[in-house]
XYZ file of C-alpha atoms in Angstrom:
462
model
C 117.200 -47.524 179.496
C 118.134 -45.125 182.277
C 117.886 -41.119 181.160
C 120.954 -39.435 182.431
C 119.812 -36.533 185.221
C 122.095 -33.508 184.320
C 122.587 -31.351 187.671
C 123.502 -27.853 187.616
C 124.971 -25.985 189.802
C 122.672 -22.899 190.828
C 122.941 -19.369 193.284
C 120.488 -17.414 195.223
C 121.742 -14.076 195.494
C 121.125 -10.636 196.428
C 122.542 -8.540 193.828
C 122.969 -4.340 194.414
C 123.586 -2.304 191.292
C 126.535 -0.380 191.234
C 125.322 2.712 188.646
C 122.313 5.055 188.934
C 119.911 2.323 188.208
C 119.778 1.671 192.213
C 116.859 3.992 191.888
C 113.748 3.139 190.513
C 110.488 4.769 190.146
C 107.541 2.752 191.881
C 106.152 2.771 188.648
C 109.043 1.075 187.341
C 109.051 -1.671 189.837
C 105.748 -2.371 189.493
C 106.196 -3.134 186.017
C 109.089 -5.526 186.270
C 107.083 -7.265 189.017
C 104.107 -7.762 186.720
C 104.048 -11.301 185.222
C 100.825 -10.164 182.866
C 101.563 -10.104 179.194
C 101.477 -5.985 179.348
C 104.430 -6.260 182.278
C 107.964 -6.704 182.085
C 108.661 -9.489 184.465
C 108.905 -12.535 181.522
C 110.874 -10.011 179.633
C 113.200 -9.321 181.984
C 113.479 -12.504 183.361
C 114.462 -14.186 180.033
C 117.294 -11.473 179.195
C 118.760 -11.709 182.584
C 118.989 -15.202 182.408
C 120.887 -14.981 179.430
C 123.058 -12.509 180.764
C 123.985 -14.575 183.667
C 124.511 -17.373 180.782
C 127.096 -15.831 179.361
C 129.863 -17.799 177.870
C 127.258 -20.644 177.238
C 126.734 -22.677 174.262
C 123.161 -22.299 173.982
C 122.014 -20.008 171.563
C 118.248 -20.732 172.142
C 116.004 -18.504 174.430
C 113.735 -21.864 175.144
C 116.446 -23.996 175.359
C 117.919 -21.625 178.023
C 114.734 -21.549 179.866
C 114.356 -25.008 180.219
C 117.881 -25.815 181.637
C 117.082 -23.265 184.208
C 113.472 -23.702 185.040
C 113.167 -22.581 188.372
C 115.372 -19.754 187.519
C 113.677 -16.244 188.821
C 114.559 -12.708 189.209
C 112.920 -9.963 191.027
C 113.057 -6.457 192.254
C 112.780 -5.351 195.566
C 112.633 -1.927 197.101
C 114.966 -0.774 200.084
C 115.179 2.595 201.718
C 118.675 2.777 200.237
C 117.532 1.756 196.764
C 116.596 -1.565 194.881
C 118.137 -4.875 194.910
C 117.589 -7.812 192.519
C 116.712 -11.284 194.181
C 117.652 -13.793 192.032
C 116.989 -17.574 192.626
C 118.368 -20.660 190.805
C 120.327 -18.366 189.008
C 123.711 -19.965 186.360
C 126.338 -20.609 188.948
C 129.041 -19.961 186.715
C 127.989 -16.109 186.681
C 129.287 -15.977 190.383
C 132.687 -16.297 192.024
C 132.411 -17.045 195.492
C 129.033 -16.326 195.320
C 129.550 -12.700 194.352
C 128.460 -11.793 190.851
C 130.950 -10.849 188.332
C 131.275 -7.382 187.824
C 131.575 -7.268 184.246
C 127.963 -9.479 184.133
C 126.402 -7.157 186.678
C 127.219 -4.066 184.651
C 125.719 -5.902 181.389
C 122.252 -7.163 184.087
C 121.360 -3.104 184.868
C 122.472 -2.182 181.247
C 119.631 -4.649 180.006
C 117.206 -3.267 182.951
C 118.085 0.141 182.066
C 117.267 0.106 178.257
C 114.085 -2.185 178.999
C 112.510 0.447 181.192
C 113.519 3.070 178.435
C 111.575 1.138 175.746
C 108.821 1.038 178.109
C 108.759 4.480 178.810
C 108.970 6.087 175.478
C 106.554 3.357 174.133
C 103.834 3.562 177.025
C 100.985 5.952 177.535
C 100.646 5.237 181.460
C 97.523 4.857 180.871
C 97.049 2.856 184.390
C 98.111 5.657 186.695
C 96.362 8.604 187.763
C 97.332 12.010 186.827
C 98.759 12.790 190.089
C 100.811 9.992 190.503
C 101.904 10.311 186.441
C 103.282 14.090 187.822
C 105.092 12.976 190.513
C 107.087 10.019 188.608
C 108.028 12.727 186.173
C 109.697 14.449 188.652
C 111.464 11.720 189.966
C 112.618 11.061 186.291
C 113.687 14.456 186.304
C 115.711 14.340 189.124
C 117.108 10.922 188.705
C 118.153 12.255 184.750
C 119.865 15.403 186.597
C 121.607 13.224 188.951
C 119.867 14.337 192.220
C 119.723 10.840 194.024
C 122.587 9.384 195.701
C 121.385 5.518 196.927
C 122.643 4.546 200.217
C 123.158 7.814 201.495
C 121.261 8.220 204.812
C 118.653 11.285 204.803
C 120.798 14.248 205.045
C 119.583 17.078 202.792
C 118.164 20.150 204.441
C 115.912 22.606 202.126
C 116.326 26.442 202.875
C 113.646 28.470 201.729
C 113.688 32.616 202.180
C 114.108 35.553 200.028
C 116.464 37.041 197.875
C 116.218 40.332 198.884
C 116.450 40.219 202.791
C 118.693 42.894 205.072
C 122.471 42.203 205.382
C 121.833 41.208 209.588
C 119.524 38.435 207.894
C 121.930 37.192 205.017
C 124.407 36.837 207.548
C 122.308 34.675 209.892
C 121.477 32.256 206.793
C 125.009 31.827 206.272
C 125.922 30.795 210.335
C 122.965 28.536 210.147
C 124.631 27.010 206.710
C 127.984 27.143 208.527
C 127.014 25.044 211.521
C 124.873 22.687 209.285
C 128.243 22.174 207.138
C 130.178 21.250 210.176
C 127.567 18.225 210.905
C 128.094 17.207 206.697
C 124.602 18.517 206.227
C 123.809 19.026 202.195
C 121.597 22.433 201.325
C 118.550 22.538 199.116
C 117.603 26.057 197.894
C 115.430 28.053 195.267
C 119.478 28.604 193.824
C 119.092 32.300 194.002
C 120.475 35.273 196.280
C 119.853 36.267 199.887
C 118.770 33.592 201.981
C 119.220 31.130 199.022
C 122.936 31.780 199.020
C 123.698 32.271 202.471
C 123.186 28.627 203.730
C 125.248 27.483 200.750
C 127.955 29.962 201.621
C 127.955 28.916 205.157
C 128.203 25.332 204.388
C 130.856 25.445 201.647
C 132.974 27.085 204.564
C 132.044 24.533 206.607
C 132.600 21.429 204.240
C 136.046 23.007 203.822
C 136.745 22.771 207.358
C 135.647 19.485 207.996
C 137.405 18.333 204.471
C 134.016 16.977 203.280
C 134.585 16.972 199.418
C 131.395 15.934 198.577
C 129.196 18.368 199.859
C 125.711 19.168 198.217
C 124.758 22.813 197.029
C 121.371 21.741 195.335
C 119.216 24.656 193.357
C 115.817 23.916 192.073
C 114.379 26.402 189.863
C 112.134 26.899 186.958
C 111.988 29.036 183.633
C 109.526 31.613 184.865
C 111.567 32.498 188.256
C 115.257 32.465 186.790
C 115.488 36.221 185.950
C 114.604 37.167 189.604
C 116.478 34.513 190.761
C 119.127 33.648 188.654
C 121.361 30.675 190.324
C 124.309 31.851 192.526
C 128.140 30.850 191.830
C 128.140 28.279 194.824
C 125.202 25.876 193.453
C 127.014 22.854 192.177
C 123.931 20.795 190.836
C 121.339 22.828 189.322
C 118.374 21.757 188.562
C 115.285 23.541 186.336
C 112.053 22.305 186.752
C 109.159 22.584 184.050
C 107.019 24.957 186.402
C 106.568 26.448 189.928
C 104.581 23.023 191.267
C 106.870 20.763 189.950
C 109.480 22.584 191.279
C 107.663 22.876 194.703
C 107.001 18.970 195.139
C 110.601 18.340 194.438
C 111.629 20.266 196.754
C 109.311 18.423 199.433
C 110.113 14.994 198.258
C 113.973 15.394 197.558
C 114.608 17.177 200.850
C 114.231 16.052 204.397
C 114.043 18.956 206.726
C 113.156 22.361 205.804
C 114.111 25.281 207.489
C 112.155 28.912 206.516
C 114.163 32.192 206.684
C 112.363 35.405 206.376
C 111.379 36.299 202.881
C 108.892 37.823 200.867
C 105.541 36.647 199.066
C 107.307 33.850 197.605
C 108.561 32.119 200.641
C 105.088 32.216 202.086
C 104.128 30.905 199.439
C 106.435 28.127 199.741
C 105.416 27.698 203.283
C 101.739 27.246 202.125
C 102.237 24.614 199.668
C 103.855 22.412 202.170
C 101.516 22.745 204.803
C 98.618 22.110 202.597
C 100.146 19.017 201.661
C 100.902 18.103 205.277
C 97.281 18.901 206.254
C 95.878 16.109 204.075
C 94.656 13.072 206.062
C 96.712 10.643 204.274
C 99.916 12.540 205.559
C 99.431 12.622 209.133
C 101.937 10.251 210.096
C 104.491 11.695 207.482
C 108.076 12.919 208.969
C 108.983 16.319 207.437
C 110.270 18.613 209.792
C 109.761 22.384 209.570
C 111.806 25.012 211.202
C 110.835 28.777 210.959
C 113.833 30.952 212.011
C 115.921 33.999 211.840
C 117.947 36.936 214.176
C 116.403 38.936 216.759
C 115.493 41.595 214.627
C 113.093 39.217 212.556
C 110.457 38.687 215.068
C 108.004 40.832 213.748
C 108.082 38.964 210.474
C 107.598 35.480 211.974
C 105.038 36.924 214.137
C 102.865 37.813 211.046
C 103.287 34.744 209.566
C 102.086 32.854 212.443
C 99.390 34.804 212.944
C 98.349 34.354 209.386
C 98.407 30.782 209.240
C 96.444 30.589 212.534
C 94.137 32.682 211.174
C 93.549 30.977 207.746
C 94.545 26.816 208.240
C 94.378 26.874 212.090
C 96.143 25.352 215.179
C 96.212 21.867 213.547
C 98.506 23.775 210.693
C 100.510 25.732 212.964
C 101.535 22.795 215.200
C 103.649 21.364 212.085
C 106.172 24.171 212.477
C 108.426 24.825 215.571
C 109.909 28.575 216.075
C 113.487 29.248 216.888
C 114.903 32.915 216.706
C 118.637 34.216 216.697
C 120.333 30.946 217.878
C 122.361 29.336 214.557
C 123.662 26.595 216.607
C 120.756 25.628 218.079
C 118.975 25.107 215.035
C 122.153 22.896 213.379
C 121.471 20.662 216.084
C 117.916 20.382 216.225
C 118.019 19.721 212.323
C 120.685 17.187 212.998
C 118.088 15.432 215.498
C 115.470 15.635 212.993
C 117.263 13.796 210.327
C 117.858 10.845 212.682
C 113.933 10.784 213.347
C 113.517 11.331 209.639
C 115.518 8.082 208.861
C 113.768 5.991 211.456
C 110.771 6.541 209.967
C 111.925 5.836 206.385
C 113.511 2.852 207.507
C 109.858 1.834 209.272
C 107.605 2.568 206.393
C 110.395 1.088 203.971
C 110.579 4.289 202.100
C 113.216 5.501 200.030
C 116.187 7.857 201.337
C 116.422 9.694 198.093
C 112.750 10.691 196.881
C 109.334 10.472 199.510
C 107.243 8.311 197.655
C 104.460 8.199 200.613
C 103.692 11.599 200.726
C 99.955 12.227 198.794
C 99.521 15.667 196.579
C 96.584 16.592 195.557
C 95.800 17.704 191.844
C 95.362 21.185 193.569
C 99.009 21.086 194.373
C 100.239 19.740 191.407
C 98.223 21.780 188.287
C 100.254 24.178 187.044
C 98.006 27.574 188.139
C 98.534 30.323 185.149
C 97.691 33.584 186.912
C 95.641 35.784 184.961
C 92.863 38.511 186.147
C 90.582 35.807 185.617
C 92.097 32.809 187.248
C 92.969 34.833 190.352
C 89.411 36.386 190.874
C 87.753 32.882 190.572
C 90.289 31.580 193.590
C 87.765 30.710 196.662
C 89.148 31.581 199.517
C 87.339 30.729 202.763
C 87.445 28.682 206.045
C 84.792 26.779 205.119
C 86.866 24.907 202.723
C 88.890 21.999 203.699
C 92.400 22.924 205.243
C 94.533 21.343 202.407
C 92.002 22.900 199.807
C 92.197 26.674 200.875
C 96.086 26.177 201.586
C 96.287 25.288 197.816
C 94.015 28.399 197.049
C 95.622 30.884 199.092
C 99.247 29.408 197.277
C 97.861 30.214 194.573
C 96.754 33.749 195.271
C 100.035 34.458 196.001
C 101.706 32.812 193.614
C 99.667 35.283 191.295
C 101.033 38.007 193.213
C 104.725 36.953 193.002
C 103.972 36.646 189.170
C 102.775 40.262 189.170
C 105.827 41.211 190.963
C 108.652 39.810 189.182
C 107.876 37.257 185.871
C 107.183 39.276 182.740
C 103.882 37.710 182.083
C 102.317 38.962 185.349
C 104.141 42.014 184.747
C 102.587 42.390 181.752
C 99.180 41.557 182.299
C 99.226 44.269 185.224
C 100.168 46.669 183.074
C 97.329 46.239 180.591
C 94.460 45.342 182.849
C 95.298 47.127 186.092
C 95.817 45.112 189.910
C 94.248 41.543 190.451
C 91.603 41.003 192.285
C 91.687 38.561 194.843
C 88.108 38.076 196.675
C 86.927 35.944 199.598
C 85.506 35.927 203.085
C 86.263 39.066 204.951
C 87.853 38.093 207.819
C 90.345 35.666 206.123
C 90.827 38.836 203.440
C 91.732 41.206 206.459
C 93.908 38.683 207.446
C 96.061 38.593 204.094
C 96.113 42.518 203.695
C 97.623 42.938 206.956
C 100.154 40.149 206.084
C 100.543 41.465 203.027
C 100.967 45.219 204.132
C 103.742 44.036 206.752
C 105.815 42.480 203.918
C 105.268 45.751 202.140
C 106.254 47.873 205.216
C 108.934 45.610 206.014
C 110.530 46.411 202.622
C 110.015 42.583 201.517
C 107.931 43.345 198.158
C 110.332 45.004 196.124
C 114.089 45.715 196.309
C 114.404 48.888 195.591
C 112.026 51.892 195.660
C 108.403 52.056 196.780
C 105.933 49.025 196.274
C 103.379 49.547 194.186
C 100.936 46.610 194.852
C 100.116 44.499 191.874
C 96.556 43.290 193.451
C 93.460 44.299 195.557
C 91.951 42.605 198.222
C 88.025 42.429 197.560
C 86.019 41.514 200.501
C 83.147 39.112 199.668
C 80.197 40.355 200.868
C 78.423 37.489 200.477
C 80.741 35.258 202.684
């Protein structure tokens, strides 16, 4: 007796998502590829085949799998987002080799909910603490709709002071205008001054260019909102849990950094990114940094550069480029830098929307709670690795920001007096000169005379 062989039509295809599920974390992709008992591949394969067999009269998972034993579905990461590679899928789900839209919706719905179920039931034991934090930041940004898959690198992060002179504010607005004429999006700390100016300039330029999808992203955190309340131009406001996650979000979401004149907070941000980029694992990462301001801000940047050279050294200094008094040139340089970033992301096959390749040590991720004890214990010596020194200097400045503007820090200073910052004599002298120059330039306090919330103490044993 002859056995009749049933030949079923199958299709191989690449399926692109039409939803926010175009963006998955590295951890989620690993789970979907994992074929072990703890992975999600087997479950996703079964569910996907059921969806692709929509309309079939088969009501048994086992029978369906036996009908399509060679069916497989794999998640592949691209710099513009993820795609699903399906092999030997039921042909009835396709029209002219294109997946039916309703089935595409169902396919990515099950992907979304399988991952969500795993996320709320898994304790992530197999992932290191620093990667857990990077994934948490990714999830928060995705939840806020911050990722636009398929869009080439186009986001410029602007850091600078919220209380700056009119001339400097006008300059930041000019920079934003020339960036906006080129269709570039702006991300800032969402406050006033150097955070508002670039957005305002870009908004005008976007309107002139009839660019209706211009993004003005504001990243903040609860402890600083009172000092830097969101300006009215922000059209995407994202609140991160603490200052460290806010800073990491900036450098993973943004593609180029512009540093305008500012105070201690701006210096804290600059030390953060220089410290991260100083790590040996990040030596090939493209994250261009420009320092710029009007001609009158020359003394400010001279102080900043002297401090970086004295503390972190020439290697860190080579990571930044200073351009004074030329907004249009900065816009052209930024536009060119975005092209370099795009090429580099493609070469590494890293996503455009989230810089996964950056390595961050725990020192840049663990929340630092500045009080008198933690500030006094900070190790500040040039004998430390560059990235460790940068992390500790960043923490010291974070404590000063807290003592200047945050309720908890102000109350601590009021009760126990100034924070004590101790370190190597030459390094402490450099810090004292930097902070004194900020005070003399009126960058430590919006109005009135500044009373320091800190004392610089030379470590006699250093």
